[in-house]
JSON list of C-alpha atoms in Angstrom, two decimals:
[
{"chain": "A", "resi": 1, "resn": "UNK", "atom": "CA", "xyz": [2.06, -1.68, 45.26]},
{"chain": "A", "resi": 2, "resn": "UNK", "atom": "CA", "xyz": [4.75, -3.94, 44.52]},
{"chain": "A", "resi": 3, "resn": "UNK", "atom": "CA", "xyz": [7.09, -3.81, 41.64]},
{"chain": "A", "resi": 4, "resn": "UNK", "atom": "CA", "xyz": [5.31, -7.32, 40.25]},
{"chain": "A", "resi": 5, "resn": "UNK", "atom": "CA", "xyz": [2.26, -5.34, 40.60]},
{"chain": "A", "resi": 6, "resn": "UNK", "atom": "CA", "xyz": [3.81, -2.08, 39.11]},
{"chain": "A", "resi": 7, "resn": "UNK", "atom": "CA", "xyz": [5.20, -4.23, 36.21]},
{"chain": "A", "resi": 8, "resn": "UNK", "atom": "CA", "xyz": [1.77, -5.45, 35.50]},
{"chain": "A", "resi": 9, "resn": "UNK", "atom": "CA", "xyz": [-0.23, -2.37, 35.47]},
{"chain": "A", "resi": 10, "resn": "UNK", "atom": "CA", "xyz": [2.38, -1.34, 32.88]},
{"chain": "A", "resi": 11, "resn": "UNK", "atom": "CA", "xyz": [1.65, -4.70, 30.26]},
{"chain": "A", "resi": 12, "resn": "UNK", "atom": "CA", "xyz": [-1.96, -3.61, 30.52]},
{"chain": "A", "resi": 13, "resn": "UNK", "atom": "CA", "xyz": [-3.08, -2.67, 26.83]},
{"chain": "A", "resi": 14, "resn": "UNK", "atom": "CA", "xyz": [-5.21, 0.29, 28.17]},
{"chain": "A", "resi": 15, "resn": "UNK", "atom": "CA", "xyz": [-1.94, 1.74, 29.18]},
{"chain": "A", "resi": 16, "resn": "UNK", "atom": "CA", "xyz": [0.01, 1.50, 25.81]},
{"chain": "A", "resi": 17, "resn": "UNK", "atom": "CA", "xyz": [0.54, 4.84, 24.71]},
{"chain": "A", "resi": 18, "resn": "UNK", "atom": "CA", "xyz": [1.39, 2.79, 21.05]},
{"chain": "A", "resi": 19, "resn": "UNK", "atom": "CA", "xyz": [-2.05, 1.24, 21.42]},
{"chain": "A", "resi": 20, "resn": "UNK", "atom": "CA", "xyz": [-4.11, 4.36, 22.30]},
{"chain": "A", "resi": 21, "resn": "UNK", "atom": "CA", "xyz": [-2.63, 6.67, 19.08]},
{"chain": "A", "resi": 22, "resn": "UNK", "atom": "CA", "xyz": [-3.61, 3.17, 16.70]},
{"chain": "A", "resi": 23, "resn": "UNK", "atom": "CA", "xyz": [-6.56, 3.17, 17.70]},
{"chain": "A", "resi": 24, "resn": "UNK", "atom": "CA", "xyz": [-6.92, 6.49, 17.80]},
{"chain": "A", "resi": 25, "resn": "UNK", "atom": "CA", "xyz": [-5.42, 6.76, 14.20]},
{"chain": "A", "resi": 26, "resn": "UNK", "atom": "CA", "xyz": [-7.83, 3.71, 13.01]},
{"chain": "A", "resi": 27, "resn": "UNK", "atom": "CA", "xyz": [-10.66, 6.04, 13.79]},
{"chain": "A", "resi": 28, "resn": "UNK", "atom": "CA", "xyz": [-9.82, 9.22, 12.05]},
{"chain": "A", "resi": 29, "resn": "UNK", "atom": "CA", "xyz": [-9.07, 6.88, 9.33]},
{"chain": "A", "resi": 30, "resn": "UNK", "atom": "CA", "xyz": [-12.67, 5.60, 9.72]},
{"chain": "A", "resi": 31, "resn": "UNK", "atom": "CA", "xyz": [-14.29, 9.34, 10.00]},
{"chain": "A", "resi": 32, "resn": "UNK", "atom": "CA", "xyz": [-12.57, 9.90, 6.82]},
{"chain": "A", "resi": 33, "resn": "UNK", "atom": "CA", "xyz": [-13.18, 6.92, 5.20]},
{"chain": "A", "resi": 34, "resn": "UNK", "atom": "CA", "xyz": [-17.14, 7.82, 3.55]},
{"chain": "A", "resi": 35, "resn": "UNK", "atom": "CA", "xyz": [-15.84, 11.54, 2.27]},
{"chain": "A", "resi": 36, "resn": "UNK", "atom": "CA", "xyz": [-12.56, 10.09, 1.27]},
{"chain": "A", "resi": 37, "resn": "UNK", "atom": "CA", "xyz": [-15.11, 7.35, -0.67]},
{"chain": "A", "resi": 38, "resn": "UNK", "atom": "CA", "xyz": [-16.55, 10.07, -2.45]},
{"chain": "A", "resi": 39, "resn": "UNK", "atom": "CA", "xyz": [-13.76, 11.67, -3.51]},
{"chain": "A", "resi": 40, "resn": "UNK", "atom": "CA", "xyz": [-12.00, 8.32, -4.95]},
{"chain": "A", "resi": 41, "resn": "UNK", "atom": "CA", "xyz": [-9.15, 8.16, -2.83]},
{"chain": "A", "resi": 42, "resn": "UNK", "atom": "CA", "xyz": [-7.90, 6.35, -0.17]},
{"chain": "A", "resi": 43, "resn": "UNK", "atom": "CA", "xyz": [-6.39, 7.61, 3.19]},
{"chain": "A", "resi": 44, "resn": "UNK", "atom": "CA", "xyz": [-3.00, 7.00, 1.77]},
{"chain": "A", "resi": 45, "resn": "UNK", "atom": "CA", "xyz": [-3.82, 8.92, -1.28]},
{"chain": "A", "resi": 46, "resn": "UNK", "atom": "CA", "xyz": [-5.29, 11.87, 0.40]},
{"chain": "A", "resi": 47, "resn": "UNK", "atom": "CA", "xyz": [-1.81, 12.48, 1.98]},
{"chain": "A", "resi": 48, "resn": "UNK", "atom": "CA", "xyz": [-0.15, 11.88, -0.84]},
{"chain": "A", "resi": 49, "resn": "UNK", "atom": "CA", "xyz": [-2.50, 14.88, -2.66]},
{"chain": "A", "resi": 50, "resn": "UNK", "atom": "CA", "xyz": [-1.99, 17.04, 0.66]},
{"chain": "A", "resi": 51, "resn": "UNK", "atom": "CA", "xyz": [1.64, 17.04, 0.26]},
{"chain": "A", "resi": 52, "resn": "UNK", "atom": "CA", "xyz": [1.00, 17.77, -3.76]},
{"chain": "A", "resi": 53, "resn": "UNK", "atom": "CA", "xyz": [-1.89, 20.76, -3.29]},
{"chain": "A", "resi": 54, "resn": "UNK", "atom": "CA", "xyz": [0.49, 22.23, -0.35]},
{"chain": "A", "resi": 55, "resn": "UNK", "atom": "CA", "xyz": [4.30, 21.91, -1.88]},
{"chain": "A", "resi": 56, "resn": "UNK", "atom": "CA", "xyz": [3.53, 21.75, -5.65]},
{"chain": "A", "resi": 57, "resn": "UNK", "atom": "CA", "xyz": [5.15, 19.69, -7.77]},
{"chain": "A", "resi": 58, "resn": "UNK", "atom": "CA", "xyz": [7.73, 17.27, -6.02]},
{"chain": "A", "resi": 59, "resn": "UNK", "atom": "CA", "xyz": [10.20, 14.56, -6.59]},
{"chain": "A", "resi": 60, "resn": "UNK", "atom": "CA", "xyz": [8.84, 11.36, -5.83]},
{"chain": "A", "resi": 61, "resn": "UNK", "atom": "CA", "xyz": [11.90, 10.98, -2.84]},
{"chain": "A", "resi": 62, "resn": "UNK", "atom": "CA", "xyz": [10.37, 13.99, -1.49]},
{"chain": "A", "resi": 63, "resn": "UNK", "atom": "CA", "xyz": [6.81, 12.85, -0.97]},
{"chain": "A", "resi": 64, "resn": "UNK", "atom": "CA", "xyz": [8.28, 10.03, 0.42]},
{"chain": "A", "resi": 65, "resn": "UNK", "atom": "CA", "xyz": [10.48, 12.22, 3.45]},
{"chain": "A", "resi": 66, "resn": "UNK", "atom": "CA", "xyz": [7.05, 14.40, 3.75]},
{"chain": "A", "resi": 67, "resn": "UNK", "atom": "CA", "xyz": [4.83, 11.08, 4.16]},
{"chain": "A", "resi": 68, "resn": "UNK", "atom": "CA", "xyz": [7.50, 8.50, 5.88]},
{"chain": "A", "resi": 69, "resn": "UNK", "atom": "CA", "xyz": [7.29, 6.29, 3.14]},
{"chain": "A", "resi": 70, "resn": "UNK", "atom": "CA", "xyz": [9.75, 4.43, 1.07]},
{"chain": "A", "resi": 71, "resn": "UNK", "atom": "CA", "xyz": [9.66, 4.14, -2.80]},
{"chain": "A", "resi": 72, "resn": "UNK", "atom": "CA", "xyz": [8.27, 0.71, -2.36]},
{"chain": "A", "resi": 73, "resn": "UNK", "atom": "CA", "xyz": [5.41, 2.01, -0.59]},
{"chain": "A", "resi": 74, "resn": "UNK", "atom": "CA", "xyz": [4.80, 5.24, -2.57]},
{"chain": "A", "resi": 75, "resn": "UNK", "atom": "CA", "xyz": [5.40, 4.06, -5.94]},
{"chain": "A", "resi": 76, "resn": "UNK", "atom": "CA", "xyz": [1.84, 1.85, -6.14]},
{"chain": "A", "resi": 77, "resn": "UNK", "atom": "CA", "xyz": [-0.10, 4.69, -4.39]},
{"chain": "A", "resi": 78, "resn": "UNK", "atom": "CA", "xyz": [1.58, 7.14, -7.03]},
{"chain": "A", "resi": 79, "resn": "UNK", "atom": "CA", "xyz": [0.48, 4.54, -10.04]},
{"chain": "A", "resi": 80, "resn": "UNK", "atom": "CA", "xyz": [-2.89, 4.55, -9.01]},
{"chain": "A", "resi": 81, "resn": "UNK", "atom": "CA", "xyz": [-3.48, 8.50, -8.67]},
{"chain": "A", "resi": 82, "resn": "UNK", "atom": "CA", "xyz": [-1.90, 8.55, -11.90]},
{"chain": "A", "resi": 83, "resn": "UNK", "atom": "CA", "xyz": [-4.65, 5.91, -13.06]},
{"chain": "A", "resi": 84, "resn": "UNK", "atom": "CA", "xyz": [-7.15, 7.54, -12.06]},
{"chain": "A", "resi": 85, "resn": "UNK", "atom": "CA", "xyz": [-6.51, 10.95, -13.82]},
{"chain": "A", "resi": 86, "resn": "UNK", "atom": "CA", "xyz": [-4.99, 13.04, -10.09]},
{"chain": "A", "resi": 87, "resn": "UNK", "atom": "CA", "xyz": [-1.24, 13.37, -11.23]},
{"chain": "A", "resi": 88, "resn": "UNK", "atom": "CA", "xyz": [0.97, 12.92, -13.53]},
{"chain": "A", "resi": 89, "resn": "UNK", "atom": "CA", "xyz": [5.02, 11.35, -12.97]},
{"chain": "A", "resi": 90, "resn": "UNK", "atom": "CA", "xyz": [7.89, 12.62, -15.08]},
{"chain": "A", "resi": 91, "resn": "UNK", "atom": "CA", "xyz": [10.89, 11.59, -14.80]},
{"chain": "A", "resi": 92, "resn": "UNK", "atom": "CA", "xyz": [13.43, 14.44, -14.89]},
{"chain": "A", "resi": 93, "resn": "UNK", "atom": "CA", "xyz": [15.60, 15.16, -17.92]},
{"chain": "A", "resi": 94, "resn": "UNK", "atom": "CA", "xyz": [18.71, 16.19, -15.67]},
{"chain": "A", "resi": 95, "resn": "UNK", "atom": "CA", "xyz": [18.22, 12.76, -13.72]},
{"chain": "A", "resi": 96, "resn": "UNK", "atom": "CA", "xyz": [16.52, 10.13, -15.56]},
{"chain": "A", "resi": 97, "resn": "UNK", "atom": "CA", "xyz": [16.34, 8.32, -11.73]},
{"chain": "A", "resi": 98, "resn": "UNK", "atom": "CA", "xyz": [14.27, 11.44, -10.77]},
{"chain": "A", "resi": 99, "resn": "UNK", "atom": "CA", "xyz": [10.49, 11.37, -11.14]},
{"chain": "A", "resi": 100, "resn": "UNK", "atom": "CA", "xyz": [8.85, 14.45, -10.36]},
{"chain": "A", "resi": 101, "resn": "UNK", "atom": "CA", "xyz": [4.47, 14.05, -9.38]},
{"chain": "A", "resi": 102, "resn": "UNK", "atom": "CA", "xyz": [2.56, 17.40, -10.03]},
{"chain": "A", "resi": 103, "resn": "UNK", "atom": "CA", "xyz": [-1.31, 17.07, -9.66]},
{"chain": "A", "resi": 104, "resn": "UNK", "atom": "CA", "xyz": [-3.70, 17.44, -12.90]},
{"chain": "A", "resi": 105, "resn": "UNK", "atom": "CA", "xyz": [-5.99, 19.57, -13.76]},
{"chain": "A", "resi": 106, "resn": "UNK", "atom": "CA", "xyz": [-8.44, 17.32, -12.02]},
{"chain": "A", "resi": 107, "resn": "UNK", "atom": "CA", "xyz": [-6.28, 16.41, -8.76]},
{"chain": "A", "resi": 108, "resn": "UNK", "atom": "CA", "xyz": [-6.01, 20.11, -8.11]},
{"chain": "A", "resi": 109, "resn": "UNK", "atom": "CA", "xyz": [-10.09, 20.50, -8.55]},
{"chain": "A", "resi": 110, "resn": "UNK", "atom": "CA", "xyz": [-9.93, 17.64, -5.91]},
{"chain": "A", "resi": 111, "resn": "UNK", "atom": "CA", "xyz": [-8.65, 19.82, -3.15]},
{"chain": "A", "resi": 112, "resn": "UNK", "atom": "CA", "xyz": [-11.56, 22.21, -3.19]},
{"chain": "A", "resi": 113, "resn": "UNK", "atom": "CA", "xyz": [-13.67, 19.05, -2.53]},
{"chain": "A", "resi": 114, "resn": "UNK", "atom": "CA", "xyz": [-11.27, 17.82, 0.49]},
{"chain": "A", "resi": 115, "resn": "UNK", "atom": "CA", "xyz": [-11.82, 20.93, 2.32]},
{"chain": "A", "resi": 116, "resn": "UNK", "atom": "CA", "xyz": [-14.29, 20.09, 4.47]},
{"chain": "A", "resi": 117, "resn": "UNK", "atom": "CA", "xyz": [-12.40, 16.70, 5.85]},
{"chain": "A", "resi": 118, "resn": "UNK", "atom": "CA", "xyz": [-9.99, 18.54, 8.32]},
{"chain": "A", "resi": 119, "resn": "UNK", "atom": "CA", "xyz": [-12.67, 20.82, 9.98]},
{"chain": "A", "resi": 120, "resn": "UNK", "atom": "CA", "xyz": [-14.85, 17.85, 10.51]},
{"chain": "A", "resi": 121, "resn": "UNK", "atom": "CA", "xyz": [-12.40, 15.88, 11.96]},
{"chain": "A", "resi": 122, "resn": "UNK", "atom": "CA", "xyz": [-11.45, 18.78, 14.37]},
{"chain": "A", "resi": 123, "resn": "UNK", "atom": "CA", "xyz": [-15.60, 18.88, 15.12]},
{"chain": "A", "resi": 124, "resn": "UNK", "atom": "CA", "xyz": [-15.10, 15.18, 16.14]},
{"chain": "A", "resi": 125, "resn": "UNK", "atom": "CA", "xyz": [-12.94, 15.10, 18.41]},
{"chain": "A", "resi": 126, "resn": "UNK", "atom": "CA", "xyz": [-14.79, 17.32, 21.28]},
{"chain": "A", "resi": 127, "resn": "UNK", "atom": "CA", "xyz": [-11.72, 19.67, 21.59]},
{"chain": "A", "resi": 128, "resn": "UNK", "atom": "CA", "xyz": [-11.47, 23.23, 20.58]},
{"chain": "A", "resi": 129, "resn": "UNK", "atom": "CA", "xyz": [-9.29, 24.69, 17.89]},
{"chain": "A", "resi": 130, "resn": "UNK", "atom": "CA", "xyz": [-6.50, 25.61, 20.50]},
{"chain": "A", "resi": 131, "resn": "UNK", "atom": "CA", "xyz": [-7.39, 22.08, 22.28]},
{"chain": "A", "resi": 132, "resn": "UNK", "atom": "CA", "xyz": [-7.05, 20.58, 18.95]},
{"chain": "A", "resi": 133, "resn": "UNK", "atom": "CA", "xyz": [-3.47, 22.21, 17.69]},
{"chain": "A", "resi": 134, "resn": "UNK", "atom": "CA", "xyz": [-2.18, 22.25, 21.11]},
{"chain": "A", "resi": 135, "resn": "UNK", "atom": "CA", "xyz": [-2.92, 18.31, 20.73]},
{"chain": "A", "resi": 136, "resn": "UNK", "atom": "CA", "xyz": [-0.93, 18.35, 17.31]},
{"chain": "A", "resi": 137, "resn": "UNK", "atom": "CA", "xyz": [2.12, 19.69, 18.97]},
{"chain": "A", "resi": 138, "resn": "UNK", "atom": "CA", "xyz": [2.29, 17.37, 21.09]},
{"chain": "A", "resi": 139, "resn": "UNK", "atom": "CA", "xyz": [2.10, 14.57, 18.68]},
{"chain": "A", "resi": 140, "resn": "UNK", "atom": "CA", "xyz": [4.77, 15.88, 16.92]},
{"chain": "A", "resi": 141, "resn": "UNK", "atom": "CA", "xyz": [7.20, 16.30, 19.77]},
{"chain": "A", "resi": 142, "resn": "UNK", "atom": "CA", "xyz": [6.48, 12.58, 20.70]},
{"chain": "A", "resi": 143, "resn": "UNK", "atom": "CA", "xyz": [7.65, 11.73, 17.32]},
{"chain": "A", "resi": 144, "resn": "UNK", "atom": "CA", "xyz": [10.32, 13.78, 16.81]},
{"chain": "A", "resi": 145, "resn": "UNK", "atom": "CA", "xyz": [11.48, 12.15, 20.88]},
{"chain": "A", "resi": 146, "resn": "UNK", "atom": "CA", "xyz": [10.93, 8.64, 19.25]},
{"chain": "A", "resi": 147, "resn": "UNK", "atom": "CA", "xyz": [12.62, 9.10, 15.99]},
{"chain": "A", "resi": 148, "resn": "UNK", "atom": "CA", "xyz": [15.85, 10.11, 18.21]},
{"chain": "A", "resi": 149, "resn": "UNK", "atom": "CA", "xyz": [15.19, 7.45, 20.44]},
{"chain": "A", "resi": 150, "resn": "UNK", "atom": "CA", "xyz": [15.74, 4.91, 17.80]},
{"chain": "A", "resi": 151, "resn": "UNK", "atom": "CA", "xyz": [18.49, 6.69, 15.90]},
{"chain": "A", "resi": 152, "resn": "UNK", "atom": "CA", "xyz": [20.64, 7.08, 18.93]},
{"chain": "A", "resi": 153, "resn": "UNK", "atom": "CA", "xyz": [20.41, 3.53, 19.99]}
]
């Protein structure tokens, strides 16, 4: 094969590792989308409410580090929980800049609802538990490889 040829194969979408965990995130999106309809919240949301029923109460700035967000991204998905009854923001009386999200009464009810959502989408995907974490790992090396990648350079 020449390198032309070599070069090719590698501009071939089915060979974009970028392309194949999209799409592969677009679909767990999509398996969670009908539960996550039932529950009120969107995808963005539910991680928002993961980080809240695992870690407590946080500061907004950590949610953000947890979820890879910035305030600008964060902040609207924050108002609308808040809208809708999940959490509640306070802003810290040692930092007025701080604002610190704790779930509700009814956000943490929420969790007991959510349960289900992870062991389905483990069921979906046609691996086994070990198959399934082992997969994880993986996923998070990668990222932890590209985030160095693009702080080094």
């Amino acid at each position: 094969m020449s390198t032309d040829e070599v070069d090719a194969d590698w501009l071939r979408l089915d060979n974009q590792i970028c392309f194949a965990l999209h799409a592969a995130s677009r679909a767990f999106t999509a398996l969670y989308r009908d539960t996550l309809d039932e529950l009120g919240l969107t995808y963005s949301q539910y991680l928002v409410m993961l980080v809240l029923w695992e870690r407590g109460p946080l500061p907004v700035k950590q949610i953000g580090e947890h979820l890879r967000l910035d305030s600008g991204t964060l902040s609207p998905l924050l108002k609308r929980l808040e809208a809708n009854g999940l959490v509640v923001r306070e802003r810290s009386a040692a930092d007025e800049r701080s604002v610190t999200v704790r779930p509700t009464e009814a956000g943490a009810a929420l969790r007991e609802r959510a349960v289900e959502l992870p062991r389905r989408a483990a069921e979906a995907t046609g691996l086994d538990l070990f198959e399934v974490t082992e997969l994880r790992d993986r996923i998070v090396r990668l990222t932890e490889s590209l985030d160095a990648a693009t702080t080094a350079g």
